[in-house]
Coordinates of C-alpha atoms and ligand atoms in Angstrom, one line a residue:
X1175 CA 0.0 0.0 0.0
X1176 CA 0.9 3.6 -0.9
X1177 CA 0.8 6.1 1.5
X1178 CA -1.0 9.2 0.4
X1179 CA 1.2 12.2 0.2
X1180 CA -0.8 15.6 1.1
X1181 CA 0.6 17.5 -1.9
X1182 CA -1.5 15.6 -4.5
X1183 CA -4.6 18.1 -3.9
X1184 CA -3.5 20.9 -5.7
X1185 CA -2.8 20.1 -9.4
X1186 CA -5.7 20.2 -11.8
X1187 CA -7.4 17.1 -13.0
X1188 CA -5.6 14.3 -14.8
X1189 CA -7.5 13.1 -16.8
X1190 CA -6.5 10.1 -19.3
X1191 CA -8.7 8.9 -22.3
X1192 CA -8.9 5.0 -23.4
X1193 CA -9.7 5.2 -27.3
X1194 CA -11.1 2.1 -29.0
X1195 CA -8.9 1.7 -32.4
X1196 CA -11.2 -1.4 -33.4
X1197 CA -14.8 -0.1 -33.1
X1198 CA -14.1 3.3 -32.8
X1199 CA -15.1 6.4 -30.5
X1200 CA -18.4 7.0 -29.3
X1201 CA -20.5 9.1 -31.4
X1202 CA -21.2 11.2 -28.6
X1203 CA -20.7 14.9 -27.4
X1204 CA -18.8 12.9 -24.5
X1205 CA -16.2 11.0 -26.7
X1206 CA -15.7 14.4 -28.6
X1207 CA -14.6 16.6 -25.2
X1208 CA -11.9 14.4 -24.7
X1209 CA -10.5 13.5 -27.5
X1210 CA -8.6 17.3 -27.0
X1211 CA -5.2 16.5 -25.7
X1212 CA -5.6 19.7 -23.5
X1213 CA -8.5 17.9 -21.6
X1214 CA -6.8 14.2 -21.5
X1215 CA -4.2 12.3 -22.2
X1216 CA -5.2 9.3 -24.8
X1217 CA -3.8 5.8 -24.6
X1218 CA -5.0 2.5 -26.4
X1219 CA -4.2 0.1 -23.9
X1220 CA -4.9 0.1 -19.8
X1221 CA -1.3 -1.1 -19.8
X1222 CA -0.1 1.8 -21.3
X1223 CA -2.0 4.0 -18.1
X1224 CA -0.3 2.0 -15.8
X1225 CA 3.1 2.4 -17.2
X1226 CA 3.0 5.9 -16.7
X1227 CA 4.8 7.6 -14.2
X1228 CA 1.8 10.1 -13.8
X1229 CA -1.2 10.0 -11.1
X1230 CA -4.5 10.1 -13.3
X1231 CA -7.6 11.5 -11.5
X1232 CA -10.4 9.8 -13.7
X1233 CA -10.4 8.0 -16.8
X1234 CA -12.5 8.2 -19.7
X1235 CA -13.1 5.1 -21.2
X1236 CA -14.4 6.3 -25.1
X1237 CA -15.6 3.4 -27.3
X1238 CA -18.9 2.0 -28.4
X1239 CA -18.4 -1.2 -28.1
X1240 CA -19.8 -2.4 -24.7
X1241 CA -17.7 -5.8 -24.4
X1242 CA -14.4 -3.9 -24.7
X1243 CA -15.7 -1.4 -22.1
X1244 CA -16.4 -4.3 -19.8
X1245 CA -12.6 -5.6 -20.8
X1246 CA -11.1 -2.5 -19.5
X1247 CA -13.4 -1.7 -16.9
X1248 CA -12.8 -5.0 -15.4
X1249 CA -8.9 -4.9 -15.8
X1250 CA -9.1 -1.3 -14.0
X1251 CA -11.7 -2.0 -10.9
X1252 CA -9.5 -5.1 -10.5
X1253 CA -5.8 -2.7 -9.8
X1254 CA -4.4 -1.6 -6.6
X1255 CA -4.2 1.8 -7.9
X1256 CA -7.4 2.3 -9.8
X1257 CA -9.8 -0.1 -8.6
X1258 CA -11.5 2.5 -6.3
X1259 CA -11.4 5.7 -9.0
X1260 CA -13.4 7.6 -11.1
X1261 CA -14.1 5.8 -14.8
X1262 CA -16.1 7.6 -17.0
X1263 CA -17.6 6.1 -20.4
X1264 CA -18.7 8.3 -23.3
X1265 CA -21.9 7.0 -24.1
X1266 CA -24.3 4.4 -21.9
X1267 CA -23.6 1.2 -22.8
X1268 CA -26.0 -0.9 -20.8
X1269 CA -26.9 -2.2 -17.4
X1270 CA -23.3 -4.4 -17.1
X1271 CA -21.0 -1.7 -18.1
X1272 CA -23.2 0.9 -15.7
X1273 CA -22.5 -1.3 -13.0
X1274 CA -18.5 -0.8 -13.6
X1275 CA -18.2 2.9 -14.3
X1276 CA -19.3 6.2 -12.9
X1277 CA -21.2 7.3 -15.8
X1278 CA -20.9 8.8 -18.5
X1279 CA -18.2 11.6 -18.7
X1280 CA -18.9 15.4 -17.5
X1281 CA -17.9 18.2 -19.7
X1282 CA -14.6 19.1 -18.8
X1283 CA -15.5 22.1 -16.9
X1284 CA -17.9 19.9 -14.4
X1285 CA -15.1 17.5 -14.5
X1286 CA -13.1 19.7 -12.4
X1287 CA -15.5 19.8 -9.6
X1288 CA -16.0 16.2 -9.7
X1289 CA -12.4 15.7 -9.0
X1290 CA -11.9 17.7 -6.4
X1291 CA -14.9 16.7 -4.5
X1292 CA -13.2 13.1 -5.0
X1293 CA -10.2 14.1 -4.0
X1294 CA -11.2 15.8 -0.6
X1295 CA -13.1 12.8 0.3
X1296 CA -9.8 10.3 -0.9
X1297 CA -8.2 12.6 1.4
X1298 CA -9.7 11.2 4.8
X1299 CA -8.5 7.6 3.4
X1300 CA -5.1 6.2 5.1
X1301 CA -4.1 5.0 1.6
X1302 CA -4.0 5.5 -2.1
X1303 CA -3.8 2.0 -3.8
X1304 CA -5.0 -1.5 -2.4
X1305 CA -3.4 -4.7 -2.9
X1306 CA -6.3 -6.2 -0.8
X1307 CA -9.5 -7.2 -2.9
X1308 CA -11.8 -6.2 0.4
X1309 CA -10.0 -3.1 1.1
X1310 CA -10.6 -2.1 -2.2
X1311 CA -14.3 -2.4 -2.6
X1312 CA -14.5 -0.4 0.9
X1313 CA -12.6 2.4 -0.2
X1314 CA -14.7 2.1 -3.6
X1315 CA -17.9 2.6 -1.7
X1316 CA -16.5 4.8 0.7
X1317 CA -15.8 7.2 -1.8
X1318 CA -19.0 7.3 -3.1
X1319 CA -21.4 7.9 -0.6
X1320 CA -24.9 7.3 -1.7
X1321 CA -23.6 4.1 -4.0
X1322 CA -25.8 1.0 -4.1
X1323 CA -24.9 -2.2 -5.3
X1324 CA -27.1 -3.4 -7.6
X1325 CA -27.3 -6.9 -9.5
X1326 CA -28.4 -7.5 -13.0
X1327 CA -29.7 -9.8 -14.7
X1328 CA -27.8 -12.1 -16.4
X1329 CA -29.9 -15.2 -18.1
X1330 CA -26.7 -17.0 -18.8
X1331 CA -25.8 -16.7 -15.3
X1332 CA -27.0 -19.9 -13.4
X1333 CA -28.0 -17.9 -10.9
X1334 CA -30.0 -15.5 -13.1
X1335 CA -28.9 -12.4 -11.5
X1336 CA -25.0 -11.1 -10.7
X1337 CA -24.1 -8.6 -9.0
X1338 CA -20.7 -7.4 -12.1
X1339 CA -19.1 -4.7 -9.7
X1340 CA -18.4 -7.4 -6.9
X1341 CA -17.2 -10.3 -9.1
X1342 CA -14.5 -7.5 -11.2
X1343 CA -13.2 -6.7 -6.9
X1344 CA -14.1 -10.5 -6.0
X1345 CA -10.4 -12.1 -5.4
X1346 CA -11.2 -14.7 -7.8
X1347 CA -12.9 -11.8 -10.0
X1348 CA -15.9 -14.0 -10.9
X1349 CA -18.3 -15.1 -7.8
X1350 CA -19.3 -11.5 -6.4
X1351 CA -23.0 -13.0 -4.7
X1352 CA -20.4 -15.8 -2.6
X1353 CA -18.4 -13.2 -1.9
X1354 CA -20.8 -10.9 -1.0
X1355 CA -21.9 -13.0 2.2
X1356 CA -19.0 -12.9 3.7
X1357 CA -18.7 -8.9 3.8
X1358 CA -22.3 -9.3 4.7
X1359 CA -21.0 -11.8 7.7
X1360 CA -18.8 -9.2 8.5
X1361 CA -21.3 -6.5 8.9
X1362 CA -19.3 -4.7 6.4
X1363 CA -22.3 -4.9 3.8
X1364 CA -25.9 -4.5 4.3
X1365 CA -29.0 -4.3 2.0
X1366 CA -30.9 -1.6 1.2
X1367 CA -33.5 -2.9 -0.7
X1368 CA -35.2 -6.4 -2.1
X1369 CA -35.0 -6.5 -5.7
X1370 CA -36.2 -10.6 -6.2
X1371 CA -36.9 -13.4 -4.6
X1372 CA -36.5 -16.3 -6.7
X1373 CA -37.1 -20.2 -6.3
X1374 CA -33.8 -22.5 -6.2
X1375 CA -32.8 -26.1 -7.7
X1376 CA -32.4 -27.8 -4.1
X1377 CA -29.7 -29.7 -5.7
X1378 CA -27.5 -27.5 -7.9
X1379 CA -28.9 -24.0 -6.7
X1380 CA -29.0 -22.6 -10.1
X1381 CA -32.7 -20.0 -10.7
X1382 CA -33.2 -21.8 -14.3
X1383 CA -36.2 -23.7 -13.3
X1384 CA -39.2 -25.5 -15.3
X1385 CA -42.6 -26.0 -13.8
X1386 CA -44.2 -29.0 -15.6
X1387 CA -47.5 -30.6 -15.1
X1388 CA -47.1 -34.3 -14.4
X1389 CA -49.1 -37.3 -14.0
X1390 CA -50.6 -37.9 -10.2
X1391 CA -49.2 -41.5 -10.4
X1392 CA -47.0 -42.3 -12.6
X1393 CA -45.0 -38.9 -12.8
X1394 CA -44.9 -39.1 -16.4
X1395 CA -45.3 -35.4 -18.5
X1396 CA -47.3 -36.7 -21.0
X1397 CA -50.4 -35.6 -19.8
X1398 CA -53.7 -34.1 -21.9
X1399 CA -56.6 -32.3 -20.5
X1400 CA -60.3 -33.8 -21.6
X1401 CA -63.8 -33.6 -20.8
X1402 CA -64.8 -36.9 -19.5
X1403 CA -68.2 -38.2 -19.2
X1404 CA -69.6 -40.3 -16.5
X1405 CA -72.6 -42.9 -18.0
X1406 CA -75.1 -43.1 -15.0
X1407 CA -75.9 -46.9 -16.0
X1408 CA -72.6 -48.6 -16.3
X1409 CA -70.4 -46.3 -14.2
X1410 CA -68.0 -46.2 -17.1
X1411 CA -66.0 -42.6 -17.2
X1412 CA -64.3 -42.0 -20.8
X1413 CA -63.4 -39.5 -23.0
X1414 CA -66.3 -37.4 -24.4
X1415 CA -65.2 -38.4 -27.7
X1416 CA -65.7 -42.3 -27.5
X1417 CA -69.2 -41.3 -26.2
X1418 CA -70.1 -39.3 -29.3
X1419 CA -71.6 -41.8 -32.0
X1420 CA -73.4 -40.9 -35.7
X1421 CA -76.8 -40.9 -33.6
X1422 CA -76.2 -39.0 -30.4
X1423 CA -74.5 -39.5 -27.3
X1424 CA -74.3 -43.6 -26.5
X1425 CA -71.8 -45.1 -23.8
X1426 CA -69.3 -47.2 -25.5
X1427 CA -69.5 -50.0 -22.7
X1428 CA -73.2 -50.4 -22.5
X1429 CA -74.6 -48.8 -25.1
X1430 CA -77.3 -47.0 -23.2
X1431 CA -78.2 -44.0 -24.9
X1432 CA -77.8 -40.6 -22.8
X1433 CA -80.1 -38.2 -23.6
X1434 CA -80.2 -36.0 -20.5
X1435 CA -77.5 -34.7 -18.6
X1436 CA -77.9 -34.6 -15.0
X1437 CA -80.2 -37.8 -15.9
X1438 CA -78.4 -40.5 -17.9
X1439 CA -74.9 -39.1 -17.1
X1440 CA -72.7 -36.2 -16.1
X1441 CA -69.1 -34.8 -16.4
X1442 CA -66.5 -36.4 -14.3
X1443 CA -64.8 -34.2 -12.0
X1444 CA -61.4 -35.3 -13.2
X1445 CA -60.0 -33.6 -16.4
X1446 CA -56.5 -34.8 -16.8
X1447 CA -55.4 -37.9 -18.0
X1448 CA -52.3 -39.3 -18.4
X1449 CA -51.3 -41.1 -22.3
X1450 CA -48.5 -43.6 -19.8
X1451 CA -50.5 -44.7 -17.4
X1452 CA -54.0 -43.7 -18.5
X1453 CA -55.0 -42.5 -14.8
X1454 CA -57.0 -40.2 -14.5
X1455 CA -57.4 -36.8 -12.4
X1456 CA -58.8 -33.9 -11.1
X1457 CA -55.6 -31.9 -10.8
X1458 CA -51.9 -32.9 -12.5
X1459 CA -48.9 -32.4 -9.8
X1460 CA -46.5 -29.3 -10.8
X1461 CA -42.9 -30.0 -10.1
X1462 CA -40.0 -27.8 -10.8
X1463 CA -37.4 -29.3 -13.0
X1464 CA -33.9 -28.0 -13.1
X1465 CA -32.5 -26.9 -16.8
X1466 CA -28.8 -27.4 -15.4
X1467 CA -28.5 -30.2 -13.7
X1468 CA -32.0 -32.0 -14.5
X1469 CA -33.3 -32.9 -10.9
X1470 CA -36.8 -32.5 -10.3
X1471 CA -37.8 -31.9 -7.0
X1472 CA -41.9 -30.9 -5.7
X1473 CA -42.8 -27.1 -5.8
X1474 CA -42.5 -27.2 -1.7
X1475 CA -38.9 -28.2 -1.5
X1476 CA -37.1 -25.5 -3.4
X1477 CA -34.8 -23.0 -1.4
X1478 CA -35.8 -18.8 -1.6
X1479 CA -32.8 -16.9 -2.8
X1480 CA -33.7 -13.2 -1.6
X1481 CA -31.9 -10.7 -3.8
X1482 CA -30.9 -7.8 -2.9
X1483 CA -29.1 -4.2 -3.5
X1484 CA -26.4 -3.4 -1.2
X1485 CA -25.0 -0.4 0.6
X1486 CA -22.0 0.0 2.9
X1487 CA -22.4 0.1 6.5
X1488 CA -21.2 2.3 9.2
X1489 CA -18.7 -0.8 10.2
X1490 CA -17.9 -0.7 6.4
X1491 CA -17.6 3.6 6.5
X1492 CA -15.6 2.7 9.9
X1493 CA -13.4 -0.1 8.3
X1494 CA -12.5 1.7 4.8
X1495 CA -11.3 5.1 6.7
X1496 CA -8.9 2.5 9.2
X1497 CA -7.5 0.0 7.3
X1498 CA -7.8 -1.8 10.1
X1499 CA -9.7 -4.7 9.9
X1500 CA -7.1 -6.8 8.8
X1501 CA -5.2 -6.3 11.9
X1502 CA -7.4 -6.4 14.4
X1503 CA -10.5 -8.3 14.0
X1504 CA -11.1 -8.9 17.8
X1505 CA -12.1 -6.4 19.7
X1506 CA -10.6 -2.9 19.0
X1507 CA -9.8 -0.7 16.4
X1508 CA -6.6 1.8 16.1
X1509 CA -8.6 4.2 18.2
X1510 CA -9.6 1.4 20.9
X1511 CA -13.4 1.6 20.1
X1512 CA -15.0 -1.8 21.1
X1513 CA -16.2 -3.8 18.2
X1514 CA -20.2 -3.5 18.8
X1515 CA -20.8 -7.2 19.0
X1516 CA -18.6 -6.8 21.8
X1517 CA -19.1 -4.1 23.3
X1518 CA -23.3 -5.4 23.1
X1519 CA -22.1 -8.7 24.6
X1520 CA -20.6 -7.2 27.9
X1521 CA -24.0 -4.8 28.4
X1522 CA -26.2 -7.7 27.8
X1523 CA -24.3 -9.0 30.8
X1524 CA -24.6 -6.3 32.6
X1525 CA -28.0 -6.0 32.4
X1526 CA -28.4 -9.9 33.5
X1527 CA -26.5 -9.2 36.2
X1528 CA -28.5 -6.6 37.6
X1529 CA -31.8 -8.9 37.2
X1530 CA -30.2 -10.8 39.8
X1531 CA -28.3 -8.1 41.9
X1532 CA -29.8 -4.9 42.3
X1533 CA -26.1 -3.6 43.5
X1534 CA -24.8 -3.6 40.2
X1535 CA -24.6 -0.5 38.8
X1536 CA -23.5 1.0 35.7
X1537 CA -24.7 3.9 33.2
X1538 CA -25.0 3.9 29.5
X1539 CA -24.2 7.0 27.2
X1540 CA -24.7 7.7 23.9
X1541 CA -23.3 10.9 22.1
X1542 CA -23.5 12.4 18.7
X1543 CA -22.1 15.1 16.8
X1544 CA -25.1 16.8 15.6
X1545 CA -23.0 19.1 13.0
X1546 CA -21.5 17.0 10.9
X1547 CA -23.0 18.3 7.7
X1548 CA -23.3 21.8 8.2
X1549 CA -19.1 21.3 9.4
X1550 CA -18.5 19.7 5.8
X1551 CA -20.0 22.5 4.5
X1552 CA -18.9 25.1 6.0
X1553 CA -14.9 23.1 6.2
X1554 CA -14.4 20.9 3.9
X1555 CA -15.2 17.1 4.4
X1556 CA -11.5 16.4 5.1
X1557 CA -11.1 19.4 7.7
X1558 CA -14.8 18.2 9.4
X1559 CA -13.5 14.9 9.6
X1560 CA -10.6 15.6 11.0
X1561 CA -12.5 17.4 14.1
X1562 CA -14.5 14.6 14.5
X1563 CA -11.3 12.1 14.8
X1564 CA -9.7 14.4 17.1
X1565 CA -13.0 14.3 19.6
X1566 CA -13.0 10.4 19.5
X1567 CA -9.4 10.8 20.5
X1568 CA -10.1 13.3 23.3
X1569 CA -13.1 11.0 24.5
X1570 CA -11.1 8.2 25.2
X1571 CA -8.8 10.8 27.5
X1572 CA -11.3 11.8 29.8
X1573 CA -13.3 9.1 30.5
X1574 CA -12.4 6.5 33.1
X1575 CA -10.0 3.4 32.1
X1576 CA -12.8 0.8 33.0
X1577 CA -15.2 2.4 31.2
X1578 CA -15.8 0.9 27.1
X1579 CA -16.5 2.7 24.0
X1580 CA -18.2 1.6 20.8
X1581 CA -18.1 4.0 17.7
X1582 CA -21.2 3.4 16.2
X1583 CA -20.8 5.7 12.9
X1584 CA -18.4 7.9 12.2
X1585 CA -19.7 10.8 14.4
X1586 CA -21.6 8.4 17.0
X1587 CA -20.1 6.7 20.0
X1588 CA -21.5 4.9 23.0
X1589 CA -20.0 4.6 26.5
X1590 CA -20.4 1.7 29.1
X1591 CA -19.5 2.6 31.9
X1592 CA -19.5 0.7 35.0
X1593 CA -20.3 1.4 39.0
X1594 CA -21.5 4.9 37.6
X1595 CA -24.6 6.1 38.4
X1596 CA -27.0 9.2 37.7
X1597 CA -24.2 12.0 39.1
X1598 CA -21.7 10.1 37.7
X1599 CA -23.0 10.2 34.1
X1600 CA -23.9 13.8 34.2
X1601 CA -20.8 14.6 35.2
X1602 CA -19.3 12.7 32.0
X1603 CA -21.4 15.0 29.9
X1604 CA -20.2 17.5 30.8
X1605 CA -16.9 16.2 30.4
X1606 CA -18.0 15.6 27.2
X1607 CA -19.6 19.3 26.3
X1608 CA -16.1 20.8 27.6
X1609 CA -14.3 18.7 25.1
X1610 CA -16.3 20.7 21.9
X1611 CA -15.1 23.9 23.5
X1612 CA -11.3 23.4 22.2
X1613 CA -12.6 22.2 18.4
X1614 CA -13.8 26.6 17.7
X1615 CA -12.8 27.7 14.6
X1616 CA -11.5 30.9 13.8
X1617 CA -15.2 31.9 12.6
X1618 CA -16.7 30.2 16.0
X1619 CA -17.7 27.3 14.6
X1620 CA -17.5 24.2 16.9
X1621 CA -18.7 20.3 17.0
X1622 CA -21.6 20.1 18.6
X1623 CA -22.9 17.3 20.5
X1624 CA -26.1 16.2 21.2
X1625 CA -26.0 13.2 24.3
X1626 CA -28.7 10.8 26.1
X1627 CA -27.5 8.5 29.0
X1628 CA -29.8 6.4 31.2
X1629 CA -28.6 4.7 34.6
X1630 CA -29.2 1.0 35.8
X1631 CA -31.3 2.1 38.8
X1632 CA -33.9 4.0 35.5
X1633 CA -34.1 0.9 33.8
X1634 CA -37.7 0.4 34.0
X1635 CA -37.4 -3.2 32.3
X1636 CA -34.1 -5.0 32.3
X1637 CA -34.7 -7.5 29.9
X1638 CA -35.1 -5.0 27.1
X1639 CA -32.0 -6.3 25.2
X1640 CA -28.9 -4.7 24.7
X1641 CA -29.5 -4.1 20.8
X1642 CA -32.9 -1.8 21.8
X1643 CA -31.4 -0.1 24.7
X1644 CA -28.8 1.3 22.3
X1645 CA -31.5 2.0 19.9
X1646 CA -33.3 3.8 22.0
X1647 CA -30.5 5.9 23.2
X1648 CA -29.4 6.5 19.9
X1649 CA -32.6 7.7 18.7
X1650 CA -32.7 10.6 21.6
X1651 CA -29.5 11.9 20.9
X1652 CA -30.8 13.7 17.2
Ligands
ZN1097 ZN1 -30.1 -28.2 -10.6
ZN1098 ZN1 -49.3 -41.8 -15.5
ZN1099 ZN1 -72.6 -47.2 -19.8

């Protein structure tokens, strides 16, 4: 990994151009901005980008040809160094390349902007290039704040949908959706919306699925629907047709004439039979017959894949800004926050404890910066991060050394803290308030805080959960 230097932020935008010799440039307003050497440099290979000595800001990938776009795309969202930037296309070429790139290109003027709003945000990441596939898609979706994985559709895809952006960072650069559980494991990725649900094979998982009518007792497909009469002498049920003579209706086995329905005979409830076995019935059993592997299993028995679009989470925001998940996956990160699951273990014990003891005592307190937007604003988002790093750093100083602390989100912490009771946590928001007072800017401008606590002895019911309590907190500190 490459550590970022600070002086990158002040050139304008490099911007490099990929032209496609074979199929040619877009036809597109787009393609035709770029193709000025004083707005980007053009290459005809992604090697050739990489072999540069320079540091490109975004890159414009200009051809019409949708499977070379993919090519490229793929071969840059898989590098250490470009994985997580800006690639623009020139014209839209469908929902697979959309999911790689960042759309199509702004005029050059726009492009500007763009860049540097990219590059203050790149600026509160610890590094500039990613070896590691994971670390990579963080910083990717880190640096695009309202991003959303989405999956397409993909009929050739055994699985019917895919989701292209995580099998191009996918280590093995193919299976995104396995891949995806993992980070989901990991809490790192969450989902925002359902998108499908969708039946299963229960023996190869693949989505490509036939529901077939099939005979009740022999299983066979070769099933016909029929009207079958019922002859009220005889009993005999047939086909309508071998009732149906040159004079009138007349049953085949008796030869009784039937004249009146609802007198000499009626229609038989069933309506399938089956050409195999010649059984007959009401209703044909549907079962679901895989087109990969073949199996055929009943309608009941097939697995529910649920899919979904995915967003980062505040572990993933957390994780992408640290680095740090690598080297410490236990309990703490590199500014000794508690993991939650953790740090929601030890208050779920707490508050068992206290079911049983009423001496236990302890006091939970949640605090958020309540200025985080109007600080980016008004700062910069690297300057407003930076304020709101420094105050996690400070918390940690003034609170007591038995006391834990879980950052929730970037701006939102909680504190355990035990054998503290009502006094004792107002006097640790006030702490807490003092600690704003030394983050003024020069035009008065401060964090501000907004904070709820709650004591053991206010509980009113102690088997609320740890999850809820926290909820709960966290929802009266807007
Ligand atoms: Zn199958
Ligand atoms: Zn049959
Ligand atoms: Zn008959």
């Amino acid at each position: 990994m490459e550590q970022r230097s600070a002086a990158t932020d002040c050139r304008i935008p490099a911007i490099a151009r990929l032209r496609d010799r074979l199929a040619g440039p877009a036809n597109s307003s787009a393609s035709a901005w770029y193709q000025n050497p004083g707005d980007a440099v053009s290459f005809d290979r992604v090697r050739e980008i990489l072999d540069q000595s320079q540091d490109f800001d975004a890159i414009v990938i200009d051809t019409n040809n949708p499977d070379q776009a993919v090519e490229w795309l793929r071969e840059l969202r898989a590098h250490s160094q470009f994985g997580h930037r800006l690639l623009f296309l020139t014209q839209d070429l469908g929902t697979e390349v959309a999911a790689l790139a960042d759309g199509v290109a702004p005029p050059p003027t726009r492009m500007r902007t763009d860049v540097e709003v990219w590059r203050s945000r790149c600026a509160s990441l610890m590094h500039d290039g990613y070896l590691d596939e994971e670390e990579r898609l963080l910083a990717f979706l880190y640096l695009r704040p309202d991003f959303q994985v989405h999956p397409v559709v993909d009929t050739r895809d055994q699985g019917y949908y895919r989701y292209p952006l995580l099998d191009a960072f996918s280590p093995s650069g193919h299976d995104g959706l396995a891949w995806s559980d993992g980070l989901r494991r990991a809490r790192l990725l969450e989902p925002v919306k359902l998108v499908d649900r969708l039946r299963q094979c229960s023996s190869c998982t693949s989505s490509h699925l036939n529901y077939v009518d099939i005979c009740t007792e022999c299983k066979s497909i070769d099933i016909g629907e029929n009207i079958f009469l019922h002859c009220y002498t005889c009993g005999n049920v047939a086909p309508q047709e071998q009732f149906v003579g040159r004079a009138g209706l007349c049953c085949a086995r008796c030869d009784a004439k039937l004249k009146h329905i609802g007198v000499d005979y009626d229609r038989a409830l069933e309506s399938f039979s089956c050409n195999e076995c010649s059984a007959r019935f009401i209703e044909p059993t549907v079962e679901a017959h895989c087109l990969h592997c073949r199996a055929s299993s009943p309608t009941t028995e097939l697995p529910e894949r649920r899919v979904h679009a995915f967003r980062l989470t505040d572990e993933g925001r957390l994780a992408a800004r640290s680095g740090s998940r690598r080297q410490s996956p236990a309990t703490h990160d590199t500014q000794l926050n508690l993991n939650s699951a953790y740090f929601e273990q030890t208050l779920t014990w707490l508050l068992q404890l206290r079911q049983r003891h009423n001496e236990v005592q302890f006091g939970v307190l949640a605090v958020r910066v309540t200025n985080a937007a109007a600080l980016i604003k008004s700062l910069s988002h690297v300057r407003a991060q930076q304020l709101i790093d420094s105050f996690g750093r400070r918390l940690h100083e003034v609170i007591r050394a038995t006391d834990l602390v879980m950052r929730a989100t970037e701006g939102e912490w909680f504190i355990l803290s035990p054998q503290t009771d009502r006094d004792g946590l107002t006097a640790l928001r006030r702490l807490l308030e003092s600690l704003t007072v030394a983050t003024e800017q020069a035009d008065g401008q401060r964090l501000e805080i907004g904070c709820a606590d709650v004591a053991a002895e206010e509980l009113k019911d102690l088997a609320i959960g740890a999850r809820v309590l926290l909820a709960e907190l966290q929802g009266r500190t807007v």
